[in-house]
PDB file of C-alpha atoms and ligand atoms in Angstrom:
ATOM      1  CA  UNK L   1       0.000   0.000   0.000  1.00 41.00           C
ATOM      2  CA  UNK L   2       1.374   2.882  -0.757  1.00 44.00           C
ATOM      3  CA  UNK L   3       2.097   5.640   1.543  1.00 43.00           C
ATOM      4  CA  UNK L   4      -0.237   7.767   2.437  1.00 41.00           C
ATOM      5  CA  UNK L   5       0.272  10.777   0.364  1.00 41.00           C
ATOM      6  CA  UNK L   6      -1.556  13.936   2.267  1.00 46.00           C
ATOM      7  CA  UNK L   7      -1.637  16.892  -0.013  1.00 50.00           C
ATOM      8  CA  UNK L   8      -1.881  20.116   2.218  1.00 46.00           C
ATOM      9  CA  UNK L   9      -3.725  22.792   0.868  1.00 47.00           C
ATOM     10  CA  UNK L  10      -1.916  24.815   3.476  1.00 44.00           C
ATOM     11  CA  UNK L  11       1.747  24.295   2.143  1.00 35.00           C
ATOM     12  CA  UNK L  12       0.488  23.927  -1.561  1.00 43.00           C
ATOM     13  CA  UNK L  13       1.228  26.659  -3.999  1.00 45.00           C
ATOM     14  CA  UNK L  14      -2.439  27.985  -4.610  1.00 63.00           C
ATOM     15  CA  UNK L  15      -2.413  26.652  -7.842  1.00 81.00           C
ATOM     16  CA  UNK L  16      -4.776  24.148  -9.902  1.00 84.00           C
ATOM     17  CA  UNK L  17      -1.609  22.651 -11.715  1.00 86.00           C
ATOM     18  CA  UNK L  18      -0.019  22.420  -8.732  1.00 86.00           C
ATOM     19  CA  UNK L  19      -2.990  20.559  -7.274  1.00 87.00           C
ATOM     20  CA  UNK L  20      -3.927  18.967  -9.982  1.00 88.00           C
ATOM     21  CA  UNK L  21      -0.502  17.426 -10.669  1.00 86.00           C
ATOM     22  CA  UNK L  22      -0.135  16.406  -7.021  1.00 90.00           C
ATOM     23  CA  UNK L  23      -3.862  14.156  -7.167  1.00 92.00           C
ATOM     24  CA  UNK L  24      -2.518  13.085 -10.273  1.00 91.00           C
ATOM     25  CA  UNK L  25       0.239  11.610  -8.441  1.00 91.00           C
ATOM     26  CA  UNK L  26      -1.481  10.445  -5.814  1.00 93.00           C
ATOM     27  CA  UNK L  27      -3.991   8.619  -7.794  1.00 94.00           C
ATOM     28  CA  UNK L  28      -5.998   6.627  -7.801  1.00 97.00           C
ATOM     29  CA  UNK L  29      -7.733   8.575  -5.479  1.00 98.00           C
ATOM     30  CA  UNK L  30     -10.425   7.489  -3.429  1.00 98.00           C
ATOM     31  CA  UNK L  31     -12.506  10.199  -2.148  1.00 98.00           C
ATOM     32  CA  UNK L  32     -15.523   9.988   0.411  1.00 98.00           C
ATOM     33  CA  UNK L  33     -18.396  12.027  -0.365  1.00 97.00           C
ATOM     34  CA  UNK L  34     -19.576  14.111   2.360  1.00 94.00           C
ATOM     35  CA  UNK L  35     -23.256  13.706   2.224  1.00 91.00           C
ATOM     36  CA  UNK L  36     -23.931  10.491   4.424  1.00 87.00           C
ATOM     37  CA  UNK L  37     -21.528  11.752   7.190  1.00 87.00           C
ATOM     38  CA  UNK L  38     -22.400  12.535  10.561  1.00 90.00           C
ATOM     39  CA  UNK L  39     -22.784  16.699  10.203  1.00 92.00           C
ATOM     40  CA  UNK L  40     -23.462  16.416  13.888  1.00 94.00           C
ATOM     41  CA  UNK L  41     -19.754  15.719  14.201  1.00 95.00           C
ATOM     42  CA  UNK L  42     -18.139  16.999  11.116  1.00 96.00           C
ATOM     43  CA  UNK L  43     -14.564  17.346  12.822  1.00 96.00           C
ATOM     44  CA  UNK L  44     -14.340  14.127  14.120  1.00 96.00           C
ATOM     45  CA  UNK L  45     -15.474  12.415  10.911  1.00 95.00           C
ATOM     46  CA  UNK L  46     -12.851  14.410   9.059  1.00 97.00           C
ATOM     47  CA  UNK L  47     -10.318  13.711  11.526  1.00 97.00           C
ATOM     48  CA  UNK L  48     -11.115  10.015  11.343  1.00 95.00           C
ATOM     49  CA  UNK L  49     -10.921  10.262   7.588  1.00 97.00           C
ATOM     50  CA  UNK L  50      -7.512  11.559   7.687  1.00 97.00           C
ATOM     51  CA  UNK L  51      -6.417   9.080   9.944  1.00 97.00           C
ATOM     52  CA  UNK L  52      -7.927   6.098   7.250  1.00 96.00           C
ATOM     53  CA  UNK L  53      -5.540   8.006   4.699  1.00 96.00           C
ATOM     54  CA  UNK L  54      -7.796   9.701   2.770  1.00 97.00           C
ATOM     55  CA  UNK L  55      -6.041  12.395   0.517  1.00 95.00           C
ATOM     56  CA  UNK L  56      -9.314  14.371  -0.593  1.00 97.00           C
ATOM     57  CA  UNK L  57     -12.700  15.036  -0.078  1.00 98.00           C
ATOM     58  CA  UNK L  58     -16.124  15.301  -2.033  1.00 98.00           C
ATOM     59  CA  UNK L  59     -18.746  17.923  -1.073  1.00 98.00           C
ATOM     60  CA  UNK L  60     -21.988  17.276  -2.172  1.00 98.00           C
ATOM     61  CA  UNK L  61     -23.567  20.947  -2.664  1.00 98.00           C
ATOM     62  CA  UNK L  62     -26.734  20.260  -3.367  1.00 98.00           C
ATOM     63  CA  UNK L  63     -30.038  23.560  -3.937  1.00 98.00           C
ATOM     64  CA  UNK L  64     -32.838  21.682  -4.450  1.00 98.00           C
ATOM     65  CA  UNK L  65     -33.751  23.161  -7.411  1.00 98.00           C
ATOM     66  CA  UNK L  66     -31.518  21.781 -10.042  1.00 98.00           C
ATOM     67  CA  UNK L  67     -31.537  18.213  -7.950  1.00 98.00           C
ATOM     68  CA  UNK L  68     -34.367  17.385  -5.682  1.00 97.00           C
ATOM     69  CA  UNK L  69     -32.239  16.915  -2.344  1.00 97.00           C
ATOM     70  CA  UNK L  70     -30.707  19.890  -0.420  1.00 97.00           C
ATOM     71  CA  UNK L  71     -27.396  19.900   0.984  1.00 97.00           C
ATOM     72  CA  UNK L  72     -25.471  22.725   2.362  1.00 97.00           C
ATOM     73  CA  UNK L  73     -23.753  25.878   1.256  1.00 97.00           C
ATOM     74  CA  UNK L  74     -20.306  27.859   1.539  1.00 97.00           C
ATOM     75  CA  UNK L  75     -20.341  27.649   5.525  1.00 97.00           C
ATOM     76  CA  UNK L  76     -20.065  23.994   5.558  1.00 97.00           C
ATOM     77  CA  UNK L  77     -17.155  24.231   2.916  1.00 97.00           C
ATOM     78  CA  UNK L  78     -15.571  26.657   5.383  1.00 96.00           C
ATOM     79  CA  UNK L  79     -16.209  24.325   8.566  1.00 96.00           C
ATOM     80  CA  UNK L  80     -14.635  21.517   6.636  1.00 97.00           C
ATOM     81  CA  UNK L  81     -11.578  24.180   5.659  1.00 97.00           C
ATOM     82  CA  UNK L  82     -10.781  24.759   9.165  1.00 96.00           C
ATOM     83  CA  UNK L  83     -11.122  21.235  10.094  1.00 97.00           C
ATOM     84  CA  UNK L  84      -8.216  19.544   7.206  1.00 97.00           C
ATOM     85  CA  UNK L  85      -5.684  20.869   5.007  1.00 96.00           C
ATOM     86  CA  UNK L  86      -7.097  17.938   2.494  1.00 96.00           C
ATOM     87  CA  UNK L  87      -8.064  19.003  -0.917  1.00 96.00           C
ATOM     88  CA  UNK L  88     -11.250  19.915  -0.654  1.00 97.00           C
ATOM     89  CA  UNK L  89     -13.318  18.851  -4.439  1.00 98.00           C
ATOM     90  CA  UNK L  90     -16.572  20.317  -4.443  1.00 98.00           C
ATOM     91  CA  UNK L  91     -19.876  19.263  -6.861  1.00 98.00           C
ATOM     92  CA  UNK L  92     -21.655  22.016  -7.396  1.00 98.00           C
ATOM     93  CA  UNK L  93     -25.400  20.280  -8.093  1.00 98.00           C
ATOM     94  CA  UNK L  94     -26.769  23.886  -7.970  1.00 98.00           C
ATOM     95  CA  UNK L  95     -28.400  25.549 -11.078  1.00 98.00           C
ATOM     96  CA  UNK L  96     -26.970  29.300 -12.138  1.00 98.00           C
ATOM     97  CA  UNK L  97     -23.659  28.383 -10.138  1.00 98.00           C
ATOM     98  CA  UNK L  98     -22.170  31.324 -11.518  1.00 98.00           C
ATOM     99  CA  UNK L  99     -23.683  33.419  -8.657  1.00 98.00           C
ATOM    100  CA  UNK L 100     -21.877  31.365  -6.030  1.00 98.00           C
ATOM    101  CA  UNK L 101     -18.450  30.309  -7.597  1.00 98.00           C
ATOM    102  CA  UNK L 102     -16.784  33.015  -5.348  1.00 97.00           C
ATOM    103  CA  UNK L 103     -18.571  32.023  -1.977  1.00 97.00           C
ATOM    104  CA  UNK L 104     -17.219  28.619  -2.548  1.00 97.00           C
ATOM    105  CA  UNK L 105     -13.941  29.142  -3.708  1.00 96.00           C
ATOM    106  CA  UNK L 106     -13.049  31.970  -0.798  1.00 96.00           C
ATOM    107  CA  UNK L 107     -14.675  29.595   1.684  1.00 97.00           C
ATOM    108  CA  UNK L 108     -12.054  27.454   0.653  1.00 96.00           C
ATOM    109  CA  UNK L 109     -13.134  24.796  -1.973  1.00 97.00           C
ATOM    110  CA  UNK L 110      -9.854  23.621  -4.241  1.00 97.00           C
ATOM    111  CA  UNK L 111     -11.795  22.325  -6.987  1.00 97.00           C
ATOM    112  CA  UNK L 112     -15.445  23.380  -8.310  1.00 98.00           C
ATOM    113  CA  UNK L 113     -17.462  20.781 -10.506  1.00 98.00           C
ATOM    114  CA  UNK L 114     -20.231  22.492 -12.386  1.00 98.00           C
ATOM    115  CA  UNK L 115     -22.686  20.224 -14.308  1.00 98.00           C
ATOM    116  CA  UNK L 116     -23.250  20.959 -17.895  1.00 98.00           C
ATOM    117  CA  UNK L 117     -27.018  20.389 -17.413  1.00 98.00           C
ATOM    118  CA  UNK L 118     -26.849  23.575 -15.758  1.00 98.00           C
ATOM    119  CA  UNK L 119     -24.610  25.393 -17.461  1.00 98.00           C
ATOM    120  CA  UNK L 120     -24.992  24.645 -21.381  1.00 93.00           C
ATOM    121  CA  UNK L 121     -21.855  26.865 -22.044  1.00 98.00           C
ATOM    122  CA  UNK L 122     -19.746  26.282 -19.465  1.00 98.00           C
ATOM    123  CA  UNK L 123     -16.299  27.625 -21.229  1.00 98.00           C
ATOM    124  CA  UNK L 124     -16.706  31.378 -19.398  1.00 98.00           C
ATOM    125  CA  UNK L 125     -17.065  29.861 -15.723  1.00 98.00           C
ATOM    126  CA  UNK L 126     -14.804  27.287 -16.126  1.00 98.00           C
ATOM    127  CA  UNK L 127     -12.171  29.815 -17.410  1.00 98.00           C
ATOM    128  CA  UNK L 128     -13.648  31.939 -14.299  1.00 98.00           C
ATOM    129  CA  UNK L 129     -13.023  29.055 -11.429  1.00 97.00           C
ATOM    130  CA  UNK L 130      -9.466  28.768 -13.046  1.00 96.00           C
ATOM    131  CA  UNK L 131      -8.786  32.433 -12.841  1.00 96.00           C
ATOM    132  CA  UNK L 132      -9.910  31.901  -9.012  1.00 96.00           C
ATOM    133  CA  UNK L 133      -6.910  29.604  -8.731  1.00 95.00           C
ATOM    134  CA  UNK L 134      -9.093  26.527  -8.600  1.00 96.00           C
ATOM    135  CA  UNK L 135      -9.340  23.183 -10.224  1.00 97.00           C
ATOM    136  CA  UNK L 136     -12.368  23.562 -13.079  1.00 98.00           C
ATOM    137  CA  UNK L 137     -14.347  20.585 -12.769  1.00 98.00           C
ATOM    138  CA  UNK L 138     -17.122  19.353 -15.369  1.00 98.00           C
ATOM    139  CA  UNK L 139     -19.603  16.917 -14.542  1.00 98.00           C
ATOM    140  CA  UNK L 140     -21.835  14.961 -16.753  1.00 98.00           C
ATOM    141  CA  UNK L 141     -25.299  12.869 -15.816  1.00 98.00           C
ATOM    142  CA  UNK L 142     -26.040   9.905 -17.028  1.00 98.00           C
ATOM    143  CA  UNK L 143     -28.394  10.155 -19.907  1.00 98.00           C
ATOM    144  CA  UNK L 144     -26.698  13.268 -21.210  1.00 98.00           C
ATOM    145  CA  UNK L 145     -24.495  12.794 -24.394  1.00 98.00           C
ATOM    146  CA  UNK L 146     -20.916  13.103 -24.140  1.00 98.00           C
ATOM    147  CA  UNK L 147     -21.172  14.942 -27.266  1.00 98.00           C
ATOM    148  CA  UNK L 148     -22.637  18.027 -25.154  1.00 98.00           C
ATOM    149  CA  UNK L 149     -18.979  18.232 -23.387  1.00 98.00           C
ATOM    150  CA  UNK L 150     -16.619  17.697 -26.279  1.00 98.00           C
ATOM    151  CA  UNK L 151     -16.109  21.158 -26.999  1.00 98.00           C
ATOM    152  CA  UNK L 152     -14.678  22.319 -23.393  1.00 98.00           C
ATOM    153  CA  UNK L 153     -12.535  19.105 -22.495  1.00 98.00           C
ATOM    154  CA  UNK L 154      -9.390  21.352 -22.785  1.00 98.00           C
ATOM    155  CA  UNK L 155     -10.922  24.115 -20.619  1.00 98.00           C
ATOM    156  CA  UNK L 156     -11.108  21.673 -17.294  1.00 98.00           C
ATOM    157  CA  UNK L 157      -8.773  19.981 -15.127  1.00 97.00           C
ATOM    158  CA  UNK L 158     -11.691  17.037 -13.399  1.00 98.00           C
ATOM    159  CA  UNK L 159     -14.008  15.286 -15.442  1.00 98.00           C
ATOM    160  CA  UNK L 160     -16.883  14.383 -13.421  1.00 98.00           C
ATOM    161  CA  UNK L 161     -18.672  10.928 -15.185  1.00 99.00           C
ATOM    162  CA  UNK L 162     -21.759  10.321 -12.839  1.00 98.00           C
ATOM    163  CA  UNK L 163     -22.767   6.985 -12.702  1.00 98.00           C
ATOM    164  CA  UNK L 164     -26.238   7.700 -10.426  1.00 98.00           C
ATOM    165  CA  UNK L 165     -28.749  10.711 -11.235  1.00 98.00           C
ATOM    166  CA  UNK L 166     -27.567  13.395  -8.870  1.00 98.00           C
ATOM    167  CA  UNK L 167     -29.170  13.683  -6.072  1.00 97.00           C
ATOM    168  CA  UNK L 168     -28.896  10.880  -3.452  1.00 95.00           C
ATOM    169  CA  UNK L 169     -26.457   8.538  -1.970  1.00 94.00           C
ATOM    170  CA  UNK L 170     -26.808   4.795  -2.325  1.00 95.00           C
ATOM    171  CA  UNK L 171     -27.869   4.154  -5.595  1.00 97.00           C
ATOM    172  CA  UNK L 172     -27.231   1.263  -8.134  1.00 98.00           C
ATOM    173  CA  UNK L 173     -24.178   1.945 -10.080  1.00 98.00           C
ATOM    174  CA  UNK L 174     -24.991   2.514 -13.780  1.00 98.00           C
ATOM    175  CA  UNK L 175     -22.649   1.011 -16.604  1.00 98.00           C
ATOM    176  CA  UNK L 176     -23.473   3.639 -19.320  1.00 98.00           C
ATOM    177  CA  UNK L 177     -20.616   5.901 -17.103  1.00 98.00           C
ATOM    178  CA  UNK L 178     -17.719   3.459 -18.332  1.00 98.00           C
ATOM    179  CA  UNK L 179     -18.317   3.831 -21.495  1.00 98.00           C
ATOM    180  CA  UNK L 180     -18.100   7.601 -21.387  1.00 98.00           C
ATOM    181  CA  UNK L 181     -15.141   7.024 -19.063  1.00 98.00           C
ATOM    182  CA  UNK L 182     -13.572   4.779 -22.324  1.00 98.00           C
ATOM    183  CA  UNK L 183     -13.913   7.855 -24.325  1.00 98.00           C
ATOM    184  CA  UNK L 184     -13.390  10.454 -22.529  1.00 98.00           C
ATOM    185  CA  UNK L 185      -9.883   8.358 -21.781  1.00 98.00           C
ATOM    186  CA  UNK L 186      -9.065   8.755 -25.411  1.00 98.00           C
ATOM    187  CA  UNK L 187     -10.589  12.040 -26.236  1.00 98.00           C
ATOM    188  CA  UNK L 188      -9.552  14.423 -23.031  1.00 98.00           C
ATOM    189  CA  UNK L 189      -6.126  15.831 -22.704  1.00 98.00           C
ATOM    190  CA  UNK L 190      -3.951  13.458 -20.750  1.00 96.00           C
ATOM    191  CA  UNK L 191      -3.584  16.140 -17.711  1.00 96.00           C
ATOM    192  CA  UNK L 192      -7.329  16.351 -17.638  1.00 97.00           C
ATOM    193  CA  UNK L 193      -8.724  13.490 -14.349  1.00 98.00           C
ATOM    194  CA  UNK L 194     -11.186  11.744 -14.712  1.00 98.00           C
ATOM    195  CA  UNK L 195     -13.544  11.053 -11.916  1.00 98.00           C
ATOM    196  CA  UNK L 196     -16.617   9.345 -11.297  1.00 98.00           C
ATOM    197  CA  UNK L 197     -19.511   9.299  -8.576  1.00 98.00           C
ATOM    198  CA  UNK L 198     -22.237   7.276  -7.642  1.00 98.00           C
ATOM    199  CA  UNK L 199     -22.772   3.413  -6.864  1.00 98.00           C
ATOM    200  CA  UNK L 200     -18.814   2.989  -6.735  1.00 98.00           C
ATOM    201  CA  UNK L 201     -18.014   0.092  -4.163  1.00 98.00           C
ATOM    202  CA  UNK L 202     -16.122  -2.784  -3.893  1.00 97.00           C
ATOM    203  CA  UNK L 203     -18.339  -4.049  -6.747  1.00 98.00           C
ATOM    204  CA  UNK L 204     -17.527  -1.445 -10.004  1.00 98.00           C
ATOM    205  CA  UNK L 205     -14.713   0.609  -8.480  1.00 98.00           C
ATOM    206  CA  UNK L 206     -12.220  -1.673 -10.474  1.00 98.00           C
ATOM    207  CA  UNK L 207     -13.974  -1.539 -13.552  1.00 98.00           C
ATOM    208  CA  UNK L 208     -14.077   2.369 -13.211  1.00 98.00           C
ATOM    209  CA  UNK L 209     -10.406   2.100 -12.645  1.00 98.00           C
ATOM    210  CA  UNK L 210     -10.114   0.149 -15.728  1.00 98.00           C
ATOM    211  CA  UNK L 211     -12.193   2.550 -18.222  1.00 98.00           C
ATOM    212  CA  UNK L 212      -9.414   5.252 -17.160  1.00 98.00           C
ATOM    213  CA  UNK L 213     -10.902   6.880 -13.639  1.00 98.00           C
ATOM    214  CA  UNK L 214      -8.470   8.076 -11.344  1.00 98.00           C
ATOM    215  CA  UNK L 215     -10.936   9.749  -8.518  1.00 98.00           C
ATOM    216  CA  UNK L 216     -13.265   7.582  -7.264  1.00 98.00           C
ATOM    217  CA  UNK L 217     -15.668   9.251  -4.983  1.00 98.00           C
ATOM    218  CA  UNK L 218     -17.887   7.095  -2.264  1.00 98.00           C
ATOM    219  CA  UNK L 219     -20.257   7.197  -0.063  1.00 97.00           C
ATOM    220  CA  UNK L 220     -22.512   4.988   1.514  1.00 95.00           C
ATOM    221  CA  UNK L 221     -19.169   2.304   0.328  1.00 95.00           C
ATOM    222  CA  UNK L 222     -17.407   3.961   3.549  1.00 94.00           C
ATOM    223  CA  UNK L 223     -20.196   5.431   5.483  1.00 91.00           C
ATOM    224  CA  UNK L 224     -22.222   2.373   5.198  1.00 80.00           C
ATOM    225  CA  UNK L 225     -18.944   0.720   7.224  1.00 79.00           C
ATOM    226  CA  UNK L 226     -17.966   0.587  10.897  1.00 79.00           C
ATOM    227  CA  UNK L 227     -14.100   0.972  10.087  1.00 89.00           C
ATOM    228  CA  UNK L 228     -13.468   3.963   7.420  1.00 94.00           C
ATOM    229  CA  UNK L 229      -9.590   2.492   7.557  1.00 96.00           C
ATOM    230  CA  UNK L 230     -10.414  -0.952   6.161  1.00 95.00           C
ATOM    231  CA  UNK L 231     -13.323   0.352   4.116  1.00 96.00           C
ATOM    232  CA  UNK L 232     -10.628   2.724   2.469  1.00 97.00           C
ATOM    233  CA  UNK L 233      -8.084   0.356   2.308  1.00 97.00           C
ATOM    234  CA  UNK L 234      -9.884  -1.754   0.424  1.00 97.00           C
ATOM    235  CA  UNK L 235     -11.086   0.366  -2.099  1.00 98.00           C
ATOM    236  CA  UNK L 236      -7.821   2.139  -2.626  1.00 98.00           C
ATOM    237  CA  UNK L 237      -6.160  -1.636  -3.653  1.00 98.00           C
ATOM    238  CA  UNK L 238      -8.938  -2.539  -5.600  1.00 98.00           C
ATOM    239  CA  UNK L 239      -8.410   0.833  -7.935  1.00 98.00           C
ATOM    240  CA  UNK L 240      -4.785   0.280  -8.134  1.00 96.00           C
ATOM    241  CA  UNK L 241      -4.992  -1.636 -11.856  1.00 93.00           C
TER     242      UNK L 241
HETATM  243  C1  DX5 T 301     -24.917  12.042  -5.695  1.00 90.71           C
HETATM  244  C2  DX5 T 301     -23.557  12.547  -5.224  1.00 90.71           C
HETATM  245  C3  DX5 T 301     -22.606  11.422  -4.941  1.00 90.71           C
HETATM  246  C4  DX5 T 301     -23.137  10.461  -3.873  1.00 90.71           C
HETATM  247  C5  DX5 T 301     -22.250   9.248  -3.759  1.00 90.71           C
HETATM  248  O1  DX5 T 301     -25.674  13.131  -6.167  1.00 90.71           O
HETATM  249  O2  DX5 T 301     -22.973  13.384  -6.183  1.00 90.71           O
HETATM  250  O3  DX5 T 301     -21.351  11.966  -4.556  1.00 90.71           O
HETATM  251  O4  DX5 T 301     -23.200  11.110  -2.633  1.00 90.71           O
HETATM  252  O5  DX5 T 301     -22.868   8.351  -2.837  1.00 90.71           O
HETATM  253  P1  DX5 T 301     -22.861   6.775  -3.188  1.00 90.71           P
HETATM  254  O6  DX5 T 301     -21.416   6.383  -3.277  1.00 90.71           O
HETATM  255  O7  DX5 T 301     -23.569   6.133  -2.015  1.00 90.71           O
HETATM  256  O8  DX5 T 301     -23.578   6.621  -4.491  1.00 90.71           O
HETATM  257 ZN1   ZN T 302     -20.881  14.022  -5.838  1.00 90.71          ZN
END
């Protein structure tokens, strides 16, 4: 197992090739989601993450409005800044994220994820979250066309495959995402990660590995599990392929 490689924001050139070289290195990169966490104890569940090995996190921003669940905002972001010097990778499942790309990034998010199903042309406000010194992430649902994100591969550093409609935790994992993965791994620039969310568990995470992902993000997979540490473990050797 390799060792655990912690990538502190804190010592890190604010930069997303700096960042986005480091995860590169790092990968692949499991990352829990932090939806099915225990908000009641944020800290400590960070604090046990890091001590599982973890090397980033995944905040699930959710409004409501352009997913029918409804997460948190900026001020979580911020409580999970002071808490970790982990990379913080946050999925923006908000419509008109434009308005909030600021909030998140100066509460301390490292990467943003828009979704092109809210933001048709996405080119300005990925260029935007790069100008913020972020990582400019792009995410894609499941019954949209990869066709739709073609055009703006070489504007973003994550590519964000979604294997579950956005929305919820624990849902079946569905296969249509390694096929864009495939593609995407011959189509996107090399330096470009891709990443993909929803239904990854000790089941499909090694067949995500194998279409080319190199973030995994999961959630009820570790928070479903007593021990985060073997949980992690496990998933981590599994995407090693
Ligand atoms: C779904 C979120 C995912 C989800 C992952 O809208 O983007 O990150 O929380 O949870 P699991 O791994 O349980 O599908
Ligand atoms: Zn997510």
């Amino acid at each position: 197992m390799a060792a655990a490689y912690v990538i502190h924001t804190s010592v890190r050139a604010s930069s997303p090739n700096v960042l986005l070289a480091e995860l590169a290195a790092a990968a692949p990169v499991v990352l829990p989601s932090l939806l099915l966490c225990d908000f009641g104890n944020l800290a400590d569940e960070i604090r046990r993450l890091e001590q599982a090995g973890v090397k980033a996190l995944h905040l699930d921003v959710m409004d409501g409005h352009f997913v029918p669940n409804l997460t948190y905002g900026p001020g979580i972001v911020e409580a999970c800044r002071r808490a970790t010097d982990l990379p913080l990778d946050c999925h923006l499942m908000i419509s008109e994220p434009q308005r909030y790309i600021d909030d998140f990034r100066n509460a301390g998010a490292d990467s943003l994820t828009i979704h092109i199903e809210a933001v048709p042309d996405p080119r300005p406000l990925l260029e935007r979250i790069r100008s913020l010194r972020a990582m400019a992430g792009l995410a894609i649902n499941p019954g949209t066309p990869l066709d739709d994100i073609t055009g703006v591969l070489d504007a973003c550093d994550l590519l964000l495959v979604m294997s579950v409609q956005p929305g919820f935790g624990g849902q079946k994992f569905q296969p249509v995402a390694l096929e864009k993965l495939r593609r995407l791994r011959e189509i996107a620039p090399s330096r470009v990660l891709l990443e993909v969310d929803g239904g990854v568990n000790e089941f499909t995470i090694k067949s995500c590995a194998e279409a080319g992902a190199r973030m995994f993000v999961v959630g009820s997979a570790m928070f479903g599990a007593d021990d985060y540490s073997s949980s992690f473990r496990q998933l981590s050797q599994l995407a090693h392929v």
